[in-house]
Short mmCIF file of C-alpha atoms in Angstrom, two decimals:
data_model
loop_
_atom_site.label_atom_id
_atom_site.label_comp_id
_atom_site.label_asym_id
_atom_site.label_seq_id
_atom_site.Cartn_x
_atom_site.Cartn_y
_atom_site.Cartn_z
CA UNK A 1 -7.07 8.46 18.35
CA UNK A 2 -7.56 7.62 14.66
CA UNK A 3 -5.99 4.56 13.15
CA UNK A 4 -3.00 5.35 10.96
CA UNK A 5 -1.48 3.23 8.21
CA UNK A 6 2.04 4.08 7.06
CA UNK A 7 2.59 2.54 3.63
CA UNK A 8 5.44 2.00 1.17
CA UNK A 9 8.23 2.54 3.66
CA UNK A 10 11.69 1.04 3.86
CA UNK A 11 11.48 0.02 7.51
CA UNK A 12 14.48 0.17 9.83
CA UNK A 13 13.24 -1.76 12.84
CA UNK A 14 16.15 -1.36 15.29
CA UNK A 15 15.56 -3.43 18.43
CA UNK A 16 17.88 -6.28 19.31
CA UNK A 17 17.65 -7.75 15.81
CA UNK A 18 17.65 -4.83 13.41
CA UNK A 19 16.02 -5.47 10.05
CA UNK A 20 15.54 -3.42 6.90
CA UNK A 21 12.23 -4.26 5.23
CA UNK A 22 11.45 -2.90 1.76
CA UNK A 23 7.97 -1.68 0.77
CA UNK A 24 6.46 -2.42 4.15
CA UNK A 25 3.60 -0.86 6.06
CA UNK A 26 2.85 -0.17 9.72
CA UNK A 27 -0.67 -0.12 11.15
CA UNK A 28 -1.04 2.06 14.26
CA UNK A 29 -4.01 2.24 16.61
CA UNK A 30 -4.23 3.94 20.01
CA UNK A 31 -0.62 5.04 19.61
CA UNK A 32 0.66 1.46 19.40
CA UNK A 33 2.03 -0.48 16.44
CA UNK A 34 -0.57 -3.18 15.82
CA UNK A 35 0.71 -4.76 12.62
CA UNK A 36 3.73 -4.74 10.31
CA UNK A 37 3.80 -6.33 6.89
CA UNK A 38 4.18 -5.83 3.15
CA UNK A 39 2.32 -2.74 1.99
CA UNK A 40 -0.11 -4.50 -0.40
CA UNK A 41 -1.25 -6.85 2.37
CA UNK A 42 -1.83 -4.21 5.05
CA UNK A 43 -3.50 -1.81 2.59
CA UNK A 44 -6.12 -4.50 1.91
CA UNK A 45 -6.37 -5.45 5.58
CA UNK A 46 -7.00 -1.92 6.88
CA UNK A 47 -8.97 -0.05 4.20
CA UNK A 48 -10.49 2.48 6.62
CA UNK A 49 -7.27 3.74 8.18
CA UNK A 50 -5.82 7.17 7.46
CA UNK A 51 -2.96 6.53 5.05
CA UNK A 52 0.45 8.19 5.24
CA UNK A 53 2.50 7.20 2.19
CA UNK A 54 6.22 7.08 2.97
CA UNK A 55 7.02 6.89 -0.76
CA UNK A 56 10.01 4.63 -0.24
CA UNK A 57 11.65 6.73 2.47
CA UNK A 58 13.33 5.12 5.45
CA UNK A 59 10.80 4.68 8.26
CA UNK A 60 12.47 4.19 11.61
CA UNK A 61 12.12 4.83 15.36
CA UNK A 62 12.58 8.44 16.39
CA UNK A 63 15.87 9.49 17.97
CA UNK A 64 16.22 9.68 21.76
CA UNK A 65 18.30 12.19 23.72
CA UNK A 66 19.43 10.81 27.08
CA UNK A 67 20.65 14.12 28.60
CA UNK A 68 19.87 17.70 27.58
CA UNK A 69 19.27 21.21 28.93
CA UNK A 70 16.42 23.15 27.32
CA UNK A 71 17.24 26.21 29.44
CA UNK A 72 20.53 26.68 27.59
CA UNK A 73 18.77 27.80 24.42
CA UNK A 74 19.43 31.49 25.11
CA UNK A 75 23.20 30.93 25.07
CA UNK A 76 23.20 30.77 21.27
CA UNK A 77 25.26 33.69 19.93
CA UNK A 78 25.66 35.23 23.39
CA UNK A 79 28.88 37.05 24.27
CA UNK A 80 30.61 36.07 27.53
CA UNK A 81 31.96 39.13 29.40
CA UNK A 82 35.62 39.25 30.30
CA UNK A 83 38.42 37.04 29.05
CA UNK A 84 37.42 33.71 27.52
CA UNK A 85 36.88 31.07 30.25
CA UNK A 86 40.09 29.00 30.45
CA UNK A 87 38.48 25.82 31.81
CA UNK A 88 35.16 24.21 32.62
CA UNK A 89 34.76 25.63 36.16
CA UNK A 90 35.17 29.09 34.61
CA UNK A 91 32.58 28.22 31.94
CA UNK A 92 30.12 27.37 34.70
CA UNK A 93 30.91 30.58 36.59
CA UNK A 94 30.91 32.92 33.57
CA UNK A 95 28.26 31.32 31.34
CA UNK A 96 25.86 28.74 32.69
CA UNK A 97 25.29 29.92 36.23
CA UNK A 98 24.73 33.58 35.28
CA UNK A 99 22.45 32.43 32.44
CA UNK A 100 20.18 30.19 34.49
CA UNK A 101 19.79 33.04 37.04
CA UNK A 102 18.57 35.28 34.20
CA UNK A 103 15.57 33.09 33.40
CA UNK A 104 12.00 33.83 34.48
CA UNK A 105 8.82 31.87 33.78
CA UNK A 106 8.39 33.33 30.29
CA UNK A 107 11.95 32.62 29.20
CA UNK A 108 11.81 29.11 30.69
CA UNK A 109 8.80 28.45 28.46
CA UNK A 110 10.39 30.05 25.41
CA UNK A 111 13.65 28.16 25.79
CA UNK A 112 11.76 24.89 26.05
CA UNK A 113 9.60 25.58 23.02
CA UNK A 114 12.48 26.49 20.70
CA UNK A 115 14.22 23.27 21.69
CA UNK A 116 11.07 21.25 21.07
CA UNK A 117 10.66 22.76 17.61
CA UNK A 118 14.27 21.78 16.98
CA UNK A 119 13.62 18.25 18.23
CA UNK A 120 10.60 17.67 15.99
CA UNK A 121 12.44 18.97 12.93
CA UNK A 122 15.43 16.73 13.70
CA UNK A 123 13.35 13.62 14.40
CA UNK A 124 14.14 13.42 18.12
CA UNK A 125 10.98 12.09 19.71
CA UNK A 126 12.09 11.60 23.35
CA UNK A 127 14.22 13.90 25.51
CA UNK A 128 15.57 13.60 29.05
CA UNK A 129 15.89 17.19 30.27
CA UNK A 130 17.78 18.60 33.26
CA UNK A 131 16.46 22.06 34.19
CA UNK A 132 17.76 25.01 36.26
CA UNK A 133 16.24 28.47 36.83
CA UNK A 134 17.17 29.59 40.38
CA UNK A 135 14.95 32.68 40.23
CA UNK A 136 11.96 30.79 38.85
CA UNK A 137 11.95 27.39 40.53
CA UNK A 138 8.40 26.72 41.69
CA UNK A 139 6.25 25.44 38.84
CA UNK A 140 9.11 25.51 36.33
CA UNK A 141 8.71 21.81 35.52
CA UNK A 142 5.01 22.36 34.86
CA UNK A 143 5.89 25.13 32.42
CA UNK A 144 8.23 22.79 30.56
CA UNK A 145 5.75 19.91 30.72
CA UNK A 146 3.04 22.12 29.18
CA UNK A 147 5.40 22.97 26.33
CA UNK A 148 6.23 19.28 25.80
CA UNK A 149 2.52 18.49 25.84
CA UNK A 150 1.80 21.15 23.23
CA UNK A 151 4.59 19.79 21.05
CA UNK A 152 3.39 16.19 21.40
CA UNK A 153 6.84 14.82 22.23
CA UNK A 154 7.90 12.43 24.98
CA UNK A 155 10.07 13.68 27.86
CA UNK A 156 11.55 12.98 31.28
CA UNK A 157 11.98 16.16 33.36
CA UNK A 158 13.76 17.16 36.57
CA UNK A 159 14.99 20.23 38.44
CA UNK A 160 18.67 20.71 39.30
CA UNK A 161 19.16 20.80 43.09
CA UNK A 162 22.33 22.67 44.13
CA UNK A 163 23.77 24.56 47.08
CA UNK A 164 25.32 27.28 44.95
CA UNK A 165 22.33 29.64 45.40
CA UNK A 166 21.77 29.08 49.11
CA UNK A 167 19.74 26.73 51.26
CA UNK A 168 16.35 28.30 50.59
CA UNK A 169 16.63 27.69 46.84
CA UNK A 170 18.15 24.27 47.43
CA UNK A 171 15.03 23.27 49.39
CA UNK A 172 12.83 24.83 46.71
CA UNK A 173 14.56 22.65 44.12
CA UNK A 174 13.92 19.54 46.19
CA UNK A 175 10.25 20.51 46.56
CA UNK A 176 9.90 21.09 42.81
CA UNK A 177 11.27 17.63 42.01
CA UNK A 178 9.09 15.89 44.58
CA UNK A 179 5.95 17.80 43.58
CA UNK A 180 6.42 17.02 39.90
CA UNK A 181 7.36 13.37 40.44
CA UNK A 182 4.28 12.72 42.58
CA UNK A 183 1.81 14.60 40.36
CA UNK A 184 -0.63 12.70 38.18
CA UNK A 185 1.27 10.97 35.40
CA UNK A 186 0.98 12.06 31.79
CA UNK A 187 1.09 9.45 29.02
CA UNK A 188 4.17 11.11 27.51
CA UNK A 189 5.82 12.92 30.45
CA UNK A 190 7.59 11.59 33.52
CA UNK A 191 9.68 13.07 36.30
CA UNK A 192 12.94 12.17 38.00
CA UNK A 193 15.04 13.91 40.69
CA UNK A 194 17.69 16.33 39.42
CA UNK A 195 20.98 17.07 41.17
CA UNK A 196 23.71 19.35 39.80
CA UNK A 197 26.98 17.65 40.73
CA UNK A 198 28.91 16.54 43.78
CA UNK A 199 30.94 19.77 43.76
CA UNK A 200 27.84 21.92 44.51
CA UNK A 201 26.13 19.53 46.95
CA UNK A 202 27.12 19.33 50.59
CA UNK A 203 26.50 16.36 52.86
CA UNK A 204 23.32 17.75 54.43
CA UNK A 205 21.84 18.45 51.02
CA UNK A 206 22.56 14.94 49.78
CA UNK A 207 20.86 13.53 52.87
CA UNK A 208 17.88 15.81 52.35
CA UNK A 209 17.52 14.72 48.72
CA UNK A 210 17.69 11.01 49.55
CA UNK A 211 15.19 11.49 52.37
CA UNK A 212 12.79 13.41 50.10
CA UNK A 213 12.84 11.36 46.92
CA UNK A 214 9.60 9.42 46.35
CA UNK A 215 9.76 5.64 46.65
CA UNK A 216 11.15 4.02 43.54
CA UNK A 217 12.62 7.27 42.23
CA UNK A 218 16.07 7.77 40.79
CA UNK A 219 18.41 10.72 40.34
CA UNK A 220 19.81 12.57 37.34
CA UNK A 221 23.24 14.08 38.13
CA UNK A 222 26.44 15.30 36.45
CA UNK A 223 29.45 13.18 37.39
CA UNK A 224 33.16 14.00 36.98
CA UNK A 225 32.61 16.12 33.90
CA UNK A 226 35.85 17.90 34.85
CA UNK A 227 38.67 17.07 37.26
CA UNK A 228 37.35 19.80 39.59
CA UNK A 229 34.46 17.54 40.59
CA UNK A 230 36.88 14.82 41.72
CA UNK A 231 39.19 17.31 43.45
CA UNK A 232 36.27 18.83 45.37
CA UNK A 233 34.99 15.42 46.44
CA UNK A 234 38.41 14.35 47.68
CA UNK A 235 38.74 17.59 49.66
CA UNK A 236 35.27 17.17 51.19
CA UNK A 237 35.30 13.49 51.98
CA UNK A 238 38.62 11.89 51.11
CA UNK A 239 36.69 9.91 48.47
CA UNK A 240 36.20 10.24 44.75
CA UNK A 241 32.84 11.42 43.42
CA UNK A 242 31.20 8.07 42.75
CA UNK A 243 32.33 6.68 46.11
CA UNK A 244 31.12 9.78 47.96
CA UNK A 245 27.69 9.69 46.32
CA UNK A 246 27.47 5.95 46.83
CA UNK A 247 27.57 6.54 50.58
CA UNK A 248 24.31 8.48 50.31
CA UNK A 249 22.41 6.01 48.13
CA UNK A 250 22.40 8.12 44.98
CA UNK A 251 23.22 5.17 42.70
CA UNK A 252 20.11 3.26 41.70
CA UNK A 253 18.95 1.27 38.69
CA UNK A 254 17.05 4.30 37.41
CA UNK A 255 19.72 6.92 38.20
CA UNK A 256 21.40 8.77 35.32
CA UNK A 257 25.06 9.77 35.66
CA UNK A 258 25.91 12.29 32.95
CA UNK A 259 29.44 12.50 31.49
CA UNK A 260 31.70 10.39 33.80
CA UNK A 261 34.70 11.71 31.90
CA UNK A 262 37.16 11.49 34.80
CA UNK A 263 35.96 8.51 36.83
CA UNK A 264 38.50 5.78 37.59
CA UNK A 265 38.06 2.02 37.35
CA UNK A 266 36.84 1.62 40.93
CA UNK A 267 34.16 4.25 40.31
CA UNK A 268 33.16 2.63 37.04
CA UNK A 269 32.70 -0.70 38.79
CA UNK A 270 30.47 0.87 41.44
CA UNK A 271 28.26 2.42 38.78
CA UNK A 272 28.04 -0.88 36.95
CA UNK A 273 27.27 -2.84 40.11
CA UNK A 274 24.50 -0.39 40.99
CA UNK A 275 23.02 -0.58 37.51
CA UNK A 276 23.43 3.16 36.84
CA UNK A 277 22.84 4.64 33.38
CA UNK A 278 25.80 6.66 32.09
CA UNK A 279 25.30 9.26 29.35
CA UNK A 280 27.94 10.46 26.90
CA UNK A 281 27.77 13.98 25.38
CA UNK A 282 30.62 14.23 22.87
CA UNK A 283 29.86 17.64 21.31
CA UNK A 284 29.62 19.23 24.73
CA UNK A 285 32.75 17.53 26.03
CA UNK A 286 34.71 18.82 23.04
CA UNK A 287 33.27 22.31 23.35
CA UNK A 288 34.13 22.54 27.05
CA UNK A 289 37.54 20.95 26.59
CA UNK A 290 36.93 18.53 29.45
CA UNK A 291 38.32 15.38 27.84
CA UNK A 292 36.81 12.15 26.58
CA UNK A 293 35.16 9.43 28.63
CA UNK A 294 36.53 5.93 28.11
CA UNK A 295 33.45 4.76 26.26
CA UNK A 296 35.16 1.80 24.57
CA UNK A 297 35.99 0.34 27.97
CA UNK A 298 32.50 1.16 29.27
CA UNK A 299 30.92 -0.70 26.35
CA UNK A 300 33.33 -3.64 26.57
CA UNK A 301 32.45 -4.05 30.25
CA UNK A 302 28.71 -4.00 29.54
CA UNK A 303 27.95 -0.60 31.03
CA UNK A 304 24.53 0.91 30.35
CA UNK A 305 25.99 3.68 28.20
CA UNK A 306 23.66 6.12 26.46
CA UNK A 307 23.97 9.17 24.20
CA UNK A 308 22.86 12.71 24.98
CA UNK A 309 23.53 16.21 23.65
CA UNK A 310 23.88 18.37 26.82
CA UNK A 311 21.80 21.18 25.31
CA UNK A 312 23.32 21.23 21.83
CA UNK A 313 20.92 21.00 18.90
CA UNK A 314 18.54 18.06 19.02
CA UNK A 315 20.07 16.60 15.89
CA UNK A 316 21.22 13.42 17.61
CA UNK A 317 22.99 12.19 14.49
CA UNK A 318 25.48 15.02 15.06
CA UNK A 319 26.38 13.37 18.37
CA UNK A 320 26.67 9.99 16.63
CA UNK A 321 29.22 11.55 14.28
CA UNK A 322 31.01 13.47 17.06
CA UNK A 323 31.35 10.36 19.22
CA UNK A 324 32.61 8.31 16.28
CA UNK A 325 35.32 10.86 15.42
CA UNK A 326 36.22 12.30 18.84
CA UNK A 327 37.60 9.14 20.37
CA UNK A 328 39.70 8.30 17.34
CA UNK A 329 41.58 11.58 17.49
CA UNK A 330 41.85 11.68 21.31
CA UNK A 331 43.35 8.19 21.36
CA UNK A 332 45.05 8.43 17.95
CA UNK A 333 43.50 5.08 17.15
CA UNK A 334 40.99 4.66 14.28
CA UNK A 335 39.63 1.51 15.92
CA UNK A 336 38.05 3.47 18.77
CA UNK A 337 34.31 4.22 19.01
CA UNK A 338 33.14 1.50 16.64
CA UNK A 339 30.06 2.54 14.68
CA UNK A 340 28.09 -0.46 15.92
CA UNK A 341 28.76 0.61 19.52
CA UNK A 342 27.61 4.16 18.78
CA UNK A 343 24.41 2.72 17.31
CA UNK A 344 23.86 0.52 20.36
CA UNK A 345 24.29 3.50 22.70
CA UNK A 346 21.95 5.74 20.73
CA UNK A 347 19.21 3.23 19.92
CA UNK A 348 19.01 0.15 22.16
CA UNK A 349 20.52 1.65 25.32
CA UNK A 350 18.72 4.99 25.02
CA UNK A 351 15.44 3.15 24.54
CA UNK A 352 15.98 0.92 27.57
CA UNK A 353 16.79 4.01 29.64
CA UNK A 354 13.55 5.71 28.67
CA UNK A 355 11.62 2.55 29.48
CA UNK A 356 12.77 2.95 33.09
CA UNK A 357 10.34 5.87 33.22
CA UNK A 358 7.68 4.34 30.93
CA UNK A 359 7.84 0.76 32.24
CA UNK A 360 4.67 -0.46 30.55
CA UNK A 361 5.79 0.70 27.13
CA UNK A 362 8.19 -0.61 24.50
CA UNK A 363 10.14 2.26 22.95
CA UNK A 364 12.72 2.73 20.23
CA UNK A 365 11.84 -0.06 17.84
CA UNK A 366 9.40 -0.95 15.10
CA UNK A 367 7.65 -4.06 16.36
CA UNK A 368 4.10 -5.09 17.10
CA UNK A 369 3.17 -3.73 20.52
CA UNK A 370 5.78 -0.93 20.50
CA UNK A 371 5.05 2.77 20.88
CA UNK A 372 4.54 4.44 17.51
CA UNK A 373 7.37 7.00 17.85
CA UNK A 374 8.47 7.10 14.23
CA UNK A 375 10.31 9.29 11.74
CA UNK A 376 10.63 9.36 7.96
CA UNK A 377 14.11 9.93 6.52
CA UNK A 378 14.60 10.86 2.87
CA UNK A 379 17.91 9.07 2.45
CA UNK A 380 18.72 7.60 -0.94
CA UNK A 381 21.87 5.47 -0.64
CA UNK A 382 24.12 5.07 -3.64
CA UNK A 383 25.84 2.03 -2.09
CA UNK A 384 24.16 -1.07 -0.63
CA UNK A 385 22.31 -0.44 2.63
CA UNK A 386 21.96 -3.36 5.03
CA UNK A 387 21.16 -3.87 8.69
CA UNK A 388 24.85 -4.59 9.22
CA UNK A 389 26.27 -1.44 7.64
CA UNK A 390 23.46 0.97 8.61
CA UNK A 391 25.45 2.67 11.44
CA UNK A 392 28.12 3.78 8.96
CA UNK A 393 25.49 5.05 6.51
CA UNK A 394 24.06 7.10 9.37
CA UNK A 395 27.43 8.45 10.48
CA UNK A 396 28.70 9.31 7.01
CA UNK A 397 25.49 9.86 5.04
CA UNK A 398 22.57 11.00 7.18
CA UNK A 399 21.88 14.73 7.58
CA UNK A 400 19.26 16.35 9.79
CA UNK A 401 17.61 17.94 6.76
CA UNK A 402 16.62 14.46 5.60
CA UNK A 403 13.95 14.08 8.32
CA UNK A 404 10.61 14.77 6.64
CA UNK A 405 8.00 13.49 9.13
CA UNK A 406 7.91 12.97 12.89
CA UNK A 407 5.29 10.91 14.75
CA UNK A 408 4.92 10.28 18.50
CA UNK A 409 2.50 7.72 19.88
CA UNK A 410 0.75 7.66 16.52
CA UNK A 411 0.25 11.43 16.35
CA UNK A 412 1.82 13.19 13.37
CA UNK A 413 3.83 16.18 14.65
CA UNK A 414 5.50 17.02 11.35
CA UNK A 415 4.54 15.89 7.87
CA UNK A 416 6.56 16.63 4.76
CA UNK A 417 8.67 19.05 6.85
CA UNK A 418 5.62 21.03 7.96
CA UNK A 419 5.15 21.33 11.72
CA UNK A 420 1.61 20.47 12.75
CA UNK A 421 1.56 20.95 16.54
CA UNK A 422 3.75 24.02 17.03
CA UNK A 423 3.81 27.39 15.26
CA UNK A 424 7.52 27.80 14.62
CA UNK A 425 7.33 31.42 13.44
CA UNK A 426 5.34 32.53 16.47
CA UNK A 427 7.58 30.63 18.91
CA UNK A 428 10.75 32.08 17.42
CA UNK A 429 9.29 35.60 17.44
CA UNK A 430 8.29 35.31 21.10
CA UNK A 431 11.69 33.91 22.06
CA UNK A 432 13.43 36.69 20.12
CA UNK A 433 11.36 39.34 21.90
CA UNK A 434 12.51 38.02 25.29
CA UNK A 435 16.17 37.62 24.32
CA UNK A 436 17.37 41.20 25.01
CA UNK A 437 16.02 41.04 28.57
CA UNK A 438 17.60 37.63 29.18
CA UNK A 439 20.94 38.71 27.73
CA UNK A 440 20.96 41.97 29.68
CA UNK A 441 20.29 40.16 32.96
CA UNK A 442 22.83 37.47 32.08
CA UNK A 443 25.50 40.10 31.41
CA UNK A 444 24.90 41.73 34.80
CA UNK A 445 25.10 38.33 36.50
CA UNK A 446 28.25 37.34 34.63
CA UNK A 447 30.03 40.60 35.48
CA UNK A 448 29.07 40.20 39.11
CA UNK A 449 30.46 36.65 39.05
CA UNK A 450 33.74 37.91 37.58
CA UNK A 451 34.05 40.62 40.23
CA UNK A 452 33.28 38.26 43.09
CA UNK A 453 35.58 35.55 41.72
#
């Protein structure tokens, strides 16, 4: 891998002590940041490096998405048969479950690729994906991994185990997770063990998953996204979701609990005691009308709270903005969701989460020895920009169109808004060609679900 020298950047370092450094340079070798210093000094020190001139743009760590669903790409613009779903269980039954059943190997690949194009263009360099394709389970994670590899991004992948499609497919989902997790590791791709949610997992399935997971592995599961998850758990076990899953050993220091909108204080304490990572998806929560997690309390109590997008666009700054605004209106209190807390979730906490899967690597900061996952942002502030007020500049000033270059592990994936690793036009054309088949199959599945419901 060639040495790369980024020059004349306004560096935003993030990390535990964020700094903004004017006219600085970054020297990268073997995908790692080897030196940081004033541009004139590093230009003289590394005369043979390939130079990428930032021209005064902000140079900062790439964004990280802590919870997403590539397979949802084909939902864009799609009509849902029947009356509009009145609540989240109906959304699952009329939209997501019929859609994931409509996917085959080709559409799994296409949905991943369009999301990866979107991620590169929006400066999101690492994604934690949660996949489901009940009629194309075996090898589905390899298909997604190949797409991630072609894109050059960093990702953590899993398959969603559930009982909703029968025991044969449940066991196939377990096998897909185990196979992928135990396969030879890729420098930029890791696996974890996906579970849907307590409400679609019976006791025998939970035991089977815990028995099958490779040593040291963790789970990635939806938790209390809607009250129905809690109601189901109470009916099954007499316990709330977190307590029920705790009995089976689901909660580990590398387990991800997505949403946690309706957990109570006892459940929160269990998650904190077990060291579980909780992810917040504000755009999705608003769209599904499920409510708002108590993120201010989570942060005040020192929870490991992260930020995801749940399959929305990979413009993570949109979720910064949504989180900042959502909790103010829900609570009718402008003090909620402080910008500094949003920044901590999205940068420091998201980076520490990803490091659970890349334990030998330092991610999400510009420092010597860190992974060179970097973006350029063409943001020209008209008020003072400091390390202290940066979160509010990002929430009120940053737009996704301002990302001009994206780099992962020292490899340039986009330069001056030109994609270098993926052919966007070809990918979009291929995805568009498959769309009528996916939509037709989805519509049949959705109508069947309405009739059976």
